[in-house]
Tab-separated table of C-alpha atoms in Angstrom:
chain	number	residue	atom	x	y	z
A	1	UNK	CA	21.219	61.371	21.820
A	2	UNK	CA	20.422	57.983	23.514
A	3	UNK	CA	16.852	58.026	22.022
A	4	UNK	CA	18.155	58.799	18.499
A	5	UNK	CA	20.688	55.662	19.127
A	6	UNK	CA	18.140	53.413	20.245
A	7	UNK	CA	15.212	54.341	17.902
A	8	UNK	CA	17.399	55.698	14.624
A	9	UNK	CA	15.270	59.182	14.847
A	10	UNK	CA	15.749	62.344	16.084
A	11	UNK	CA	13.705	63.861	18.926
A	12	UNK	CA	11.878	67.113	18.012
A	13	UNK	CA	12.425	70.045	20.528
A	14	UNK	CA	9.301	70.618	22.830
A	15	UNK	CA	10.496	73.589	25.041
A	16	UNK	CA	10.542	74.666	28.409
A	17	UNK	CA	8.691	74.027	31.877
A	18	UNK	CA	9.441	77.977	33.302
A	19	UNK	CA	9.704	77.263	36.994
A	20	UNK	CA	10.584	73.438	36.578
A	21	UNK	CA	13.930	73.638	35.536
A	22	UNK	CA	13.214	71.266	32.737
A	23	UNK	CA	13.066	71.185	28.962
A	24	UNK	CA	11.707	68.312	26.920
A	25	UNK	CA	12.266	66.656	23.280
A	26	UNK	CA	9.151	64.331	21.954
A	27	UNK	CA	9.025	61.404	20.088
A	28	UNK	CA	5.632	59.951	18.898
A	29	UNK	CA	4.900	55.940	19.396
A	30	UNK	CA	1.966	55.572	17.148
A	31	UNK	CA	-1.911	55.863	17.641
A	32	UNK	CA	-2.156	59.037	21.141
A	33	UNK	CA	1.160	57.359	22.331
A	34	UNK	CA	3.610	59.331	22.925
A	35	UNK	CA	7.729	59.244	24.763
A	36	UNK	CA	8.793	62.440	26.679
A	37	UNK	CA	12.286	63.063	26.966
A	38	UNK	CA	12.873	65.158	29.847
A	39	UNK	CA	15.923	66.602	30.990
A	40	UNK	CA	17.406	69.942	33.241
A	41	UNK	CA	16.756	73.218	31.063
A	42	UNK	CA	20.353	74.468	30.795
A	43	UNK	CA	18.408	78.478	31.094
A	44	UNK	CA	16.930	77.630	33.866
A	45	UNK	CA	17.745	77.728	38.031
A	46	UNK	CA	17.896	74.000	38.536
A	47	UNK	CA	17.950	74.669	42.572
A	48	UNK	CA	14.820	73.373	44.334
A	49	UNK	CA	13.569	72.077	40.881
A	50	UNK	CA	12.324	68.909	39.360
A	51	UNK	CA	15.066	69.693	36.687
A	52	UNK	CA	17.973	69.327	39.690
A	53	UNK	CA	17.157	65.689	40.349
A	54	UNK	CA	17.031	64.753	37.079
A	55	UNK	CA	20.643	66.443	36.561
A	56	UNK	CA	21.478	64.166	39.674
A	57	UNK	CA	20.953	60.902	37.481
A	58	UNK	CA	23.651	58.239	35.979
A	59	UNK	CA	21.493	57.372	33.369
A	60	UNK	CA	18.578	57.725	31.070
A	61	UNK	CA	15.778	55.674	31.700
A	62	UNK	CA	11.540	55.822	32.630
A	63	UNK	CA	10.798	57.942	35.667
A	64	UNK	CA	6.935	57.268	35.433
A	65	UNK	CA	4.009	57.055	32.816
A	66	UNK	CA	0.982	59.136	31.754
A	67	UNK	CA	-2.437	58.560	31.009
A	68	UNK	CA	-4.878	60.472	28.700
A	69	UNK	CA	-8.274	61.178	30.752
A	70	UNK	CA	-11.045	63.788	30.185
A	71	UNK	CA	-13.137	65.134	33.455
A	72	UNK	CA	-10.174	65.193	35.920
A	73	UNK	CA	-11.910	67.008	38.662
A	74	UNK	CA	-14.452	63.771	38.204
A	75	UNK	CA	-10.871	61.749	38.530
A	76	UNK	CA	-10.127	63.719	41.487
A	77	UNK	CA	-13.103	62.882	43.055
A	78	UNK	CA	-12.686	59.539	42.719
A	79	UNK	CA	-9.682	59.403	43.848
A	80	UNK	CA	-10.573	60.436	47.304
A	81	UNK	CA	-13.556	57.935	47.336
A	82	UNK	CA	-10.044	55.413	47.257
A	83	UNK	CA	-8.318	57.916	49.972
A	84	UNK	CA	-5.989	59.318	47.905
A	85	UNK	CA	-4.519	62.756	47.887
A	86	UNK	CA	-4.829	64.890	44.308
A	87	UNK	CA	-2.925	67.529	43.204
A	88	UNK	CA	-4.678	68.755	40.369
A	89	UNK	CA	-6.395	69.119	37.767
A	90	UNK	CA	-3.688	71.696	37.630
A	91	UNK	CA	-3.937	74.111	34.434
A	92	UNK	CA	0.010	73.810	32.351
A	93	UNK	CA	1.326	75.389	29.482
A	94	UNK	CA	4.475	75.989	27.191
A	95	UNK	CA	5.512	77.261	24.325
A	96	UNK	CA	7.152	75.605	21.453
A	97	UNK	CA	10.483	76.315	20.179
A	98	UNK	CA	8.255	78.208	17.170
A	99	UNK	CA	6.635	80.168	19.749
A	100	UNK	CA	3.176	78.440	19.661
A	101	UNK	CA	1.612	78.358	23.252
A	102	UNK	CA	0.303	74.845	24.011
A	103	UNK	CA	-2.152	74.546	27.300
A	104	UNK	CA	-3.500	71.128	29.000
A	105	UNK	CA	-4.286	69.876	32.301
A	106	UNK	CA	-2.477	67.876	34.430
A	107	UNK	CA	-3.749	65.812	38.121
A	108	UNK	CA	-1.203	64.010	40.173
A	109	UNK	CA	-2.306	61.205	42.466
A	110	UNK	CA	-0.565	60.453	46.167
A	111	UNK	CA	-1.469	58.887	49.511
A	112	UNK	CA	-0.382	55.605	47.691
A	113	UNK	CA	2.604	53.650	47.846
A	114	UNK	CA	3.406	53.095	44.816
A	115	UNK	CA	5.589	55.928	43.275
A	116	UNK	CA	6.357	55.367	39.774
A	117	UNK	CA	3.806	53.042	39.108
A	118	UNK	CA	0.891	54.979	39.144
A	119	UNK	CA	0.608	57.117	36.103
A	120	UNK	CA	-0.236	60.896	36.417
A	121	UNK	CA	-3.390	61.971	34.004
A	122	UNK	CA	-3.412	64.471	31.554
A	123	UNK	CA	-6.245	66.047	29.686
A	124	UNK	CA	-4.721	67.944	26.676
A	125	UNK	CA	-7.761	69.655	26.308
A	126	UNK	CA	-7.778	71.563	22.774
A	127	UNK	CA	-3.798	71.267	22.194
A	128	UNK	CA	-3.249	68.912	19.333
A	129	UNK	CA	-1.760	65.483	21.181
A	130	UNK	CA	2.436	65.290	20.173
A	131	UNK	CA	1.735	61.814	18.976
A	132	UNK	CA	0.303	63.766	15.498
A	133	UNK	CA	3.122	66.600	15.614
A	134	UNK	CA	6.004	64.242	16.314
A	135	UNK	CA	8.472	61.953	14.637
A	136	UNK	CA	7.336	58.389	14.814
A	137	UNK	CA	9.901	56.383	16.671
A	138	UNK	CA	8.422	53.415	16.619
A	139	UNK	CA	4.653	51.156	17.761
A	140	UNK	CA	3.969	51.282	21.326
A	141	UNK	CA	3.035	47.682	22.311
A	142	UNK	CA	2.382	47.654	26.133
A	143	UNK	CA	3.783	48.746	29.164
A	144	UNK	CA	4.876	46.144	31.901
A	145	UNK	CA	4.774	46.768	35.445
A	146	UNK	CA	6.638	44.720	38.051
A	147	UNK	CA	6.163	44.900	41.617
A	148	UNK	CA	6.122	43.150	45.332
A	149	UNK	CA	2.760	43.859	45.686
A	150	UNK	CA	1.262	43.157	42.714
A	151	UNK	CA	-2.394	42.459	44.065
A	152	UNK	CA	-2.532	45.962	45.718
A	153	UNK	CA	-1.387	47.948	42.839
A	154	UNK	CA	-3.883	46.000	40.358
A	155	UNK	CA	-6.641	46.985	43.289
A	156	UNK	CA	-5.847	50.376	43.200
A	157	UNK	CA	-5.990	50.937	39.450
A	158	UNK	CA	-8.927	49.051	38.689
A	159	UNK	CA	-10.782	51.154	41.331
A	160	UNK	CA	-9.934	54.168	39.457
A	161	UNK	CA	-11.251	52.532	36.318
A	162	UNK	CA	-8.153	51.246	34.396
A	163	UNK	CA	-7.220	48.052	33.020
A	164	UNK	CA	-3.359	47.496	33.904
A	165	UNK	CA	-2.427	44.479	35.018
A	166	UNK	CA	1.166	44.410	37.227
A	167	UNK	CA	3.135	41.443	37.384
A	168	UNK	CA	4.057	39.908	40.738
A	169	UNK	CA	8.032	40.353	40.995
A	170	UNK	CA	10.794	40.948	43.732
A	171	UNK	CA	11.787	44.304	42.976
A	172	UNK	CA	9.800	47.334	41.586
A	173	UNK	CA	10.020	48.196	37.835
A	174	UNK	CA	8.937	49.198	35.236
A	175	UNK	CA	9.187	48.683	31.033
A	176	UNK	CA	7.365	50.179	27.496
A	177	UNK	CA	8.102	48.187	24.966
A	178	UNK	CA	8.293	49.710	21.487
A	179	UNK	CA	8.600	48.139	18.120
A	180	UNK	CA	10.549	49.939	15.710
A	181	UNK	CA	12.326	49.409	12.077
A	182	UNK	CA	15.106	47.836	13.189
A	183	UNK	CA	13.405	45.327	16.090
A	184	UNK	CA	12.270	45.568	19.843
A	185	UNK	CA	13.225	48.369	21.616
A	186	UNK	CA	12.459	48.337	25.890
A	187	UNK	CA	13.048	51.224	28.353
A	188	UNK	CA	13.052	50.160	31.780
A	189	UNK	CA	12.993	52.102	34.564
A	190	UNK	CA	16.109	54.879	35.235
A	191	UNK	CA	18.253	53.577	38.055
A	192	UNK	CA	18.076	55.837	41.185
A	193	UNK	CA	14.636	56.755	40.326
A	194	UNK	CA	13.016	54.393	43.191
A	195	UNK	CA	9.907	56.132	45.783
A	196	UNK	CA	10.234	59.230	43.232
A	197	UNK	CA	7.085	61.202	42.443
A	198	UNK	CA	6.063	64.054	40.707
């Protein structure tokens, strides 16, 4: 409902994460962009689950970001050459609310300390991306990252071969900034979200 109000078009149903305790709703953002709206799976046992803390939220908001990458055992690798922990590339599937089964691979990167920040990679393998099945909300136009320590996040992503560039700033955050019919529309980070990862 708060997506529809801020981007005048309704989320399409994605389905469920068995084991989770989460369902999702996607809207496309242009050219392999994409917004997933995640929240507790009301058929689900939300206890121990990823769907629980979300339930445990005052308000909608970005929890963290994903990036499209092919090899991820190659990622992986690399990772570890930077001494950080991977979780991953970790087979996932679901099926769609028309029963279609969709499969893709996910790798999750810790040992940082940046939670939030560093985006989690996906490889959607042969599963057409939900930027092309999706209502377009709006343009993606960047995604700003704010943090104390700037310099060391920036380090950390360029030495896994990306291109972000966090701003220096006193508190951690984090903002995508869409363009849509009816102006500018920015989703900052969801309060109570802070040192969460996946």
């Amino acid at each position: 409902a708060e997506a529809e109000r801020l981007f005048g078009v309704a989320a399409a149903p994605g389905g469920a994460h068995p084991g989770g305790g989460t369902c999702n709703a996607l809207l496309s953002l242009g050219d392999r962009v994409y917004l997933e709206i995640i929240a507790p799976d009301p058929n689900q046992d939300l206890a121990g689950t990823f769907g629980e803390r979300i339930a445990g939220l005052e308000g909608c908001g970005l929890i963290t970001w994903a990036a499209a990458a092919s090899g991820l055992t190659a990622l992986a690798e690399r990772a570890a050459s930077l001494e950080l922990t991977a979780r991953g590339p970790a087979p996932t599937e679901r099926r769609t609310p028309g029963g279609d089964l969709l499969s893709w691979e996910l790798l999750f990167l810790g040992g940082h300390r940046f939670p939030g920040l560093v985006p989690f990679f996906i490889d959607w393998l042969e599963t057409p991306h939900p930027a092309t099945t999706n209502p377009l909300a709006g343009q993606y136009r960047s995604l700003e990252i704010r943090t104390p320590d700037a310099a060391g996040l920036n380090g950390l992503l360029s030495g896994l071969g990306m291109s972000m560039i966090a701003e220096e700033a006193d508190t951690v955050d984090i903002t995508a900034v869409i363009e849509t019919d009816s102006g500018e529309v920015r989703l900052d980070k969801a309060p109570g979200t802070d040192g969460w990862t996946l």
